[in-house]
CSV table of C-alpha atoms in Angstrom, one decimal:
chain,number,residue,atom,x,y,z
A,1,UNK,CA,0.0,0.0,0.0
A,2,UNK,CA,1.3,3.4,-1.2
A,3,UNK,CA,2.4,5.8,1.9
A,4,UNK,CA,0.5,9.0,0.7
A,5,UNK,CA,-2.2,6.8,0.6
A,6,UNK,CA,-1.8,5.7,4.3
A,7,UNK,CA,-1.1,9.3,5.6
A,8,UNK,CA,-4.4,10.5,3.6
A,9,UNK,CA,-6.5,8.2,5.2
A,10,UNK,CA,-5.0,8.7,8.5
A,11,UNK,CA,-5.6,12.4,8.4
A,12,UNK,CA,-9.2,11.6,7.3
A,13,UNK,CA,-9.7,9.6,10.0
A,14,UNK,CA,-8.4,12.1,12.3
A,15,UNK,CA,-10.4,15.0,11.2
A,16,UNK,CA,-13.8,12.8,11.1
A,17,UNK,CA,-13.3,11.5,14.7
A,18,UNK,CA,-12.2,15.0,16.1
A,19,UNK,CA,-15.6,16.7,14.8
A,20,UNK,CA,-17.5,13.5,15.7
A,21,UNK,CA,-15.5,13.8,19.8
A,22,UNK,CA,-16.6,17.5,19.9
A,23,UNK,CA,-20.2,16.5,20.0
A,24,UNK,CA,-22.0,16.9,23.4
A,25,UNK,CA,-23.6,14.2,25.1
A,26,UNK,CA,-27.3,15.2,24.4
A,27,UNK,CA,-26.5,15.9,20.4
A,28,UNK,CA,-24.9,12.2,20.2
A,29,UNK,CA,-28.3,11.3,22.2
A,30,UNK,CA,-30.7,13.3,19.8
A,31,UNK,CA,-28.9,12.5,16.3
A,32,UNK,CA,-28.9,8.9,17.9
A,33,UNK,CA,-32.6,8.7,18.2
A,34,UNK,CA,-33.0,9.8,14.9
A,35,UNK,CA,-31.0,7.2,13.3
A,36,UNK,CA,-32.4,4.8,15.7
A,37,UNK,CA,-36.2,5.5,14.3
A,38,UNK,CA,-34.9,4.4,11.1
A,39,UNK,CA,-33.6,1.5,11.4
A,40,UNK,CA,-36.5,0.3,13.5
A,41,UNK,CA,-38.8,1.0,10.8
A,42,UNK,CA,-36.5,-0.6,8.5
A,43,UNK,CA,-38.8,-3.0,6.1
A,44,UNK,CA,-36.2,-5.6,5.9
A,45,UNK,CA,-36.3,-5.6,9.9
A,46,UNK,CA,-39.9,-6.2,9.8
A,47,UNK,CA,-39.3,-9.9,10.8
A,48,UNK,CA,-37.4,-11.5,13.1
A,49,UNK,CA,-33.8,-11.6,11.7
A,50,UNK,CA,-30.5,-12.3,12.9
A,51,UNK,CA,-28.0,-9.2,13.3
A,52,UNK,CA,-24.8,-8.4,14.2
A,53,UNK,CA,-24.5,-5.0,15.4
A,54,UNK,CA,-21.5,-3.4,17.9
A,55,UNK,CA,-21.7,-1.7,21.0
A,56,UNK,CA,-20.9,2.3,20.0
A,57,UNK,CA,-17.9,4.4,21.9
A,58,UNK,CA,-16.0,7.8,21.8
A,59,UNK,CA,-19.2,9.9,20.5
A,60,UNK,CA,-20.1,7.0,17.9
A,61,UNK,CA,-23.9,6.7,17.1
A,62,UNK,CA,-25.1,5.4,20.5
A,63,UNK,CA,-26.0,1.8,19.4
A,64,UNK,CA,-26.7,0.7,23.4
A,65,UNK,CA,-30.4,1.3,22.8
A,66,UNK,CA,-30.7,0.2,19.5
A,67,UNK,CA,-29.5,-3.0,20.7
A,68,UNK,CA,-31.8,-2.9,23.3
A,69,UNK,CA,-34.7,-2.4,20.8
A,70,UNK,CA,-33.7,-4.6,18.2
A,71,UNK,CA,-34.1,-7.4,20.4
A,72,UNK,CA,-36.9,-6.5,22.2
A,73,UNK,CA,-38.5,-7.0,18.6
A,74,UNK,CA,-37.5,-10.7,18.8
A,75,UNK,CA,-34.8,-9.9,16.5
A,76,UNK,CA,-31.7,-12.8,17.6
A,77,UNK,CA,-28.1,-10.3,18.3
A,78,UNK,CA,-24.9,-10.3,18.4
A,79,UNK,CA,-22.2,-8.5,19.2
A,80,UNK,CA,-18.5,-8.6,18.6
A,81,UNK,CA,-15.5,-10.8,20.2
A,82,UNK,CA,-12.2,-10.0,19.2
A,83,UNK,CA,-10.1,-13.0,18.3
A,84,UNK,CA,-6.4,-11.9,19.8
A,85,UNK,CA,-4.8,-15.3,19.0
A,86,UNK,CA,-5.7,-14.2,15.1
A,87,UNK,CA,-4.9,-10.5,13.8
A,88,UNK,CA,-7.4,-9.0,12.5
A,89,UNK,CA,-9.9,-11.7,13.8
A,90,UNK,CA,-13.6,-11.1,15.2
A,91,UNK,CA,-16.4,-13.7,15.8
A,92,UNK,CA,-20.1,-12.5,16.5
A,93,UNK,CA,-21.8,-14.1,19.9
A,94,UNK,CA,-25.4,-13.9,21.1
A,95,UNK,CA,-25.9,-12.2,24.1
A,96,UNK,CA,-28.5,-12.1,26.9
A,97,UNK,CA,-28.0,-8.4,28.8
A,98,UNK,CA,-25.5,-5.8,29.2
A,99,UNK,CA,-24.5,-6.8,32.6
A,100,UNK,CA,-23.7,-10.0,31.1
A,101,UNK,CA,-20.3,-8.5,28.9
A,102,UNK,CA,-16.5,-8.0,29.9
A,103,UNK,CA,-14.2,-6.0,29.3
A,104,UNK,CA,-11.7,-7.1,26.4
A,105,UNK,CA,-7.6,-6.0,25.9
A,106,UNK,CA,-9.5,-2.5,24.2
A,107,UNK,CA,-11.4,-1.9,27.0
A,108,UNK,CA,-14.7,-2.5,24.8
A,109,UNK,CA,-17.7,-4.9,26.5
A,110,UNK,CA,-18.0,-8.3,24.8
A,111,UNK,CA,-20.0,-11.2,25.0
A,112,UNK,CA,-18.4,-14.5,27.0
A,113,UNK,CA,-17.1,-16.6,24.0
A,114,UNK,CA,-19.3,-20.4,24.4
A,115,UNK,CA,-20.4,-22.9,21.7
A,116,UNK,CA,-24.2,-22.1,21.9
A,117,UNK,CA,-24.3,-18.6,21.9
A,118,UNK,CA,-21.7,-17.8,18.5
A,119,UNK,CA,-23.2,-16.8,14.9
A,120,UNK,CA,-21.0,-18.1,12.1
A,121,UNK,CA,-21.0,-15.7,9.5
A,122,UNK,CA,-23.2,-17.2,7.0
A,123,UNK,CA,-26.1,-17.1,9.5
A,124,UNK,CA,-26.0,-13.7,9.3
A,125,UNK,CA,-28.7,-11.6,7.7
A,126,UNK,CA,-28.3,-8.0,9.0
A,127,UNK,CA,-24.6,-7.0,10.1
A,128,UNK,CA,-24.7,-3.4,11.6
A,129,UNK,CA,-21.0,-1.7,10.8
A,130,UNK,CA,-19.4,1.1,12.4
A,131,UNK,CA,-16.6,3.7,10.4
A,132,UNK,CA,-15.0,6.7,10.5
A,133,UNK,CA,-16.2,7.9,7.2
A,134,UNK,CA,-17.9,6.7,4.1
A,135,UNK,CA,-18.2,8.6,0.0
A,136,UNK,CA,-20.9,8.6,-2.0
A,137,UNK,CA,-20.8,5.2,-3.1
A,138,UNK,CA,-20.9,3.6,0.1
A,139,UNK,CA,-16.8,3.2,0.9
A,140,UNK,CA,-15.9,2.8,4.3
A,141,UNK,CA,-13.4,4.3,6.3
A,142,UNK,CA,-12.7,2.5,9.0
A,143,UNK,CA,-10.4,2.5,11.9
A,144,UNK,CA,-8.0,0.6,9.9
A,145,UNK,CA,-7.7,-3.0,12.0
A,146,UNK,CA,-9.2,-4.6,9.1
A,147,UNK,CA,-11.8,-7.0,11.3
A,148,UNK,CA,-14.3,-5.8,9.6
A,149,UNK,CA,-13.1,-5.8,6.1
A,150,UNK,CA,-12.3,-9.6,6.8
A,151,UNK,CA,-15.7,-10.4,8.1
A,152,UNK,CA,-17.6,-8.5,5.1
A,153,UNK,CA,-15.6,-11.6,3.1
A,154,UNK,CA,-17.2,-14.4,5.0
A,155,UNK,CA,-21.0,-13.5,4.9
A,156,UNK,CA,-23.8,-14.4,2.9
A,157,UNK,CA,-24.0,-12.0,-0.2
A,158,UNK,CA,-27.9,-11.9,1.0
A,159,UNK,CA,-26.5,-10.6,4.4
A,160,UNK,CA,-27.3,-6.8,4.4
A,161,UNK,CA,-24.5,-4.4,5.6
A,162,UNK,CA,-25.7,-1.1,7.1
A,163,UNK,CA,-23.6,1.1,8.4
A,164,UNK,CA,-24.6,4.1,11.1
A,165,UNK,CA,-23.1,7.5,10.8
A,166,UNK,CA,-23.7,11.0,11.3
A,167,UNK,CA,-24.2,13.9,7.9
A,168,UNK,CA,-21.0,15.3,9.0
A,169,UNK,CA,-19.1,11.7,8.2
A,170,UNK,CA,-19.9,12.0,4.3
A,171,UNK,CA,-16.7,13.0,3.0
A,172,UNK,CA,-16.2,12.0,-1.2
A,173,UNK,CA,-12.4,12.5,-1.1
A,174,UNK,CA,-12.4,9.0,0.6
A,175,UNK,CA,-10.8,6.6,-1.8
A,176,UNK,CA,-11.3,2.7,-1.5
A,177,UNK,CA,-8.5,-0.3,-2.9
A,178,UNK,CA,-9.6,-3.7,-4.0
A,179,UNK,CA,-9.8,-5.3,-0.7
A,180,UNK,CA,-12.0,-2.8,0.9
A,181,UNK,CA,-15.7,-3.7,0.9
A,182,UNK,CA,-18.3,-1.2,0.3
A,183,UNK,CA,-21.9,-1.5,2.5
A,184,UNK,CA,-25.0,-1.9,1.2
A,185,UNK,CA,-27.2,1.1,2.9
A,186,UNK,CA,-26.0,3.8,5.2
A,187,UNK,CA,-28.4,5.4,8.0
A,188,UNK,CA,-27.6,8.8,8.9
A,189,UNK,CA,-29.8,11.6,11.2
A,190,UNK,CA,-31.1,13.3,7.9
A,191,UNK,CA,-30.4,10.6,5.4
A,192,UNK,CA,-31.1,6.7,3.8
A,193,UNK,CA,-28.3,5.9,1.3
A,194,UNK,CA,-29.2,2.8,-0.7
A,195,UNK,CA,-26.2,1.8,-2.7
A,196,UNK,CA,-26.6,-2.1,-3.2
A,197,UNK,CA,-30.4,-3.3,-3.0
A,198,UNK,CA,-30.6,-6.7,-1.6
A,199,UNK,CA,-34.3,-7.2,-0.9
């Protein structure tokens, strides 16, 4: 990979994530709603389905509730476990409440790893992504570990990517390379981007 491409993205990142820190606590709380009552009223969420979503931090859209809501509409969800004997490696784990998650070597809250409770990837029919940044054809910029880029391979091509973000998080001078993978919808406060139409 080129190093002006590298240092680009890096100072993308950097810019997105200082505007998105700079947000109080009750305009992450209100944009959050907003984003929230769209994907709730998502039609492809009108049945039960099985999603892997994340649990949001550092001014992030606040996906605590949405969880919270998602399966109180008898939707099955996961949430992320990061795999530290394999870089780069995340599986996806039912889980029963909040109190229920630890901490992992990030300091994030994640499911206990068991046999029952772990979604393999094909099982997967909504996966809910977070990133930095995304263009107008629905390119991510993520935080640049790559987990997600590797899971994106493994899923059903009927599994629906949806990413969350906030208006301010459009930026077009985001490039994408072979190996990243582009979502499928993107749910901001103000906006619905459909770029791939799987149902």
């Amino acid at each position: 990979m080129d190093k002006e491409y590298k240092v680009r993205r890096a100072a993308q990142r950097q810019a997105i994530i200082k505007q998105r820190q700079a947000l109080t606590y009750e305009q992450v709380q209100t944009l959050s709603a907003q984003v929230r009552a769209q994907v709730l009223a998502h039609p492809f969420l009108h049945e039960a389905r099985t999603i892997a979503s994340y649990l949001s931090f550092s001014g992030e859209i606040d996906t605590i509730e949405l969880n919270q809501a998602l399966k109180a509409q008898h939707h099955q969800v996961g949430l992320p476990v990061i795999v530290p004997q394999e870089r780069g490696r995340m599986d996806f784990y039912r889980y029963g409440s909040l109190e229920e998650l630890v901490l992992n070597q990030y300091k994030i809250r994640e499911p206990v790893p068991s046999l029952e409770a772990l979604i393999k990837p094909h099982e997967l029919e909504v996966i809910v992504v977070p990133l930095v940044g995304f263009n107008q054809y629905g390119d991510r910029l993520g935080m640049g570990g790559g987990y997600y880029d590797r899971m994106l391979k493994k899923i059903s091509a009927n599994c629906l990517t949806l990413g969350l973000a906030y208006d301010f998080q459009r930026d077009d001078s985001i490039e994408c390379k072979a190996w990243d993978m582009p979502l499928d919808e993107i749910i901001t406060p103000t906006q619905h981007y459909r770029f791939h139409h799987k149902y």
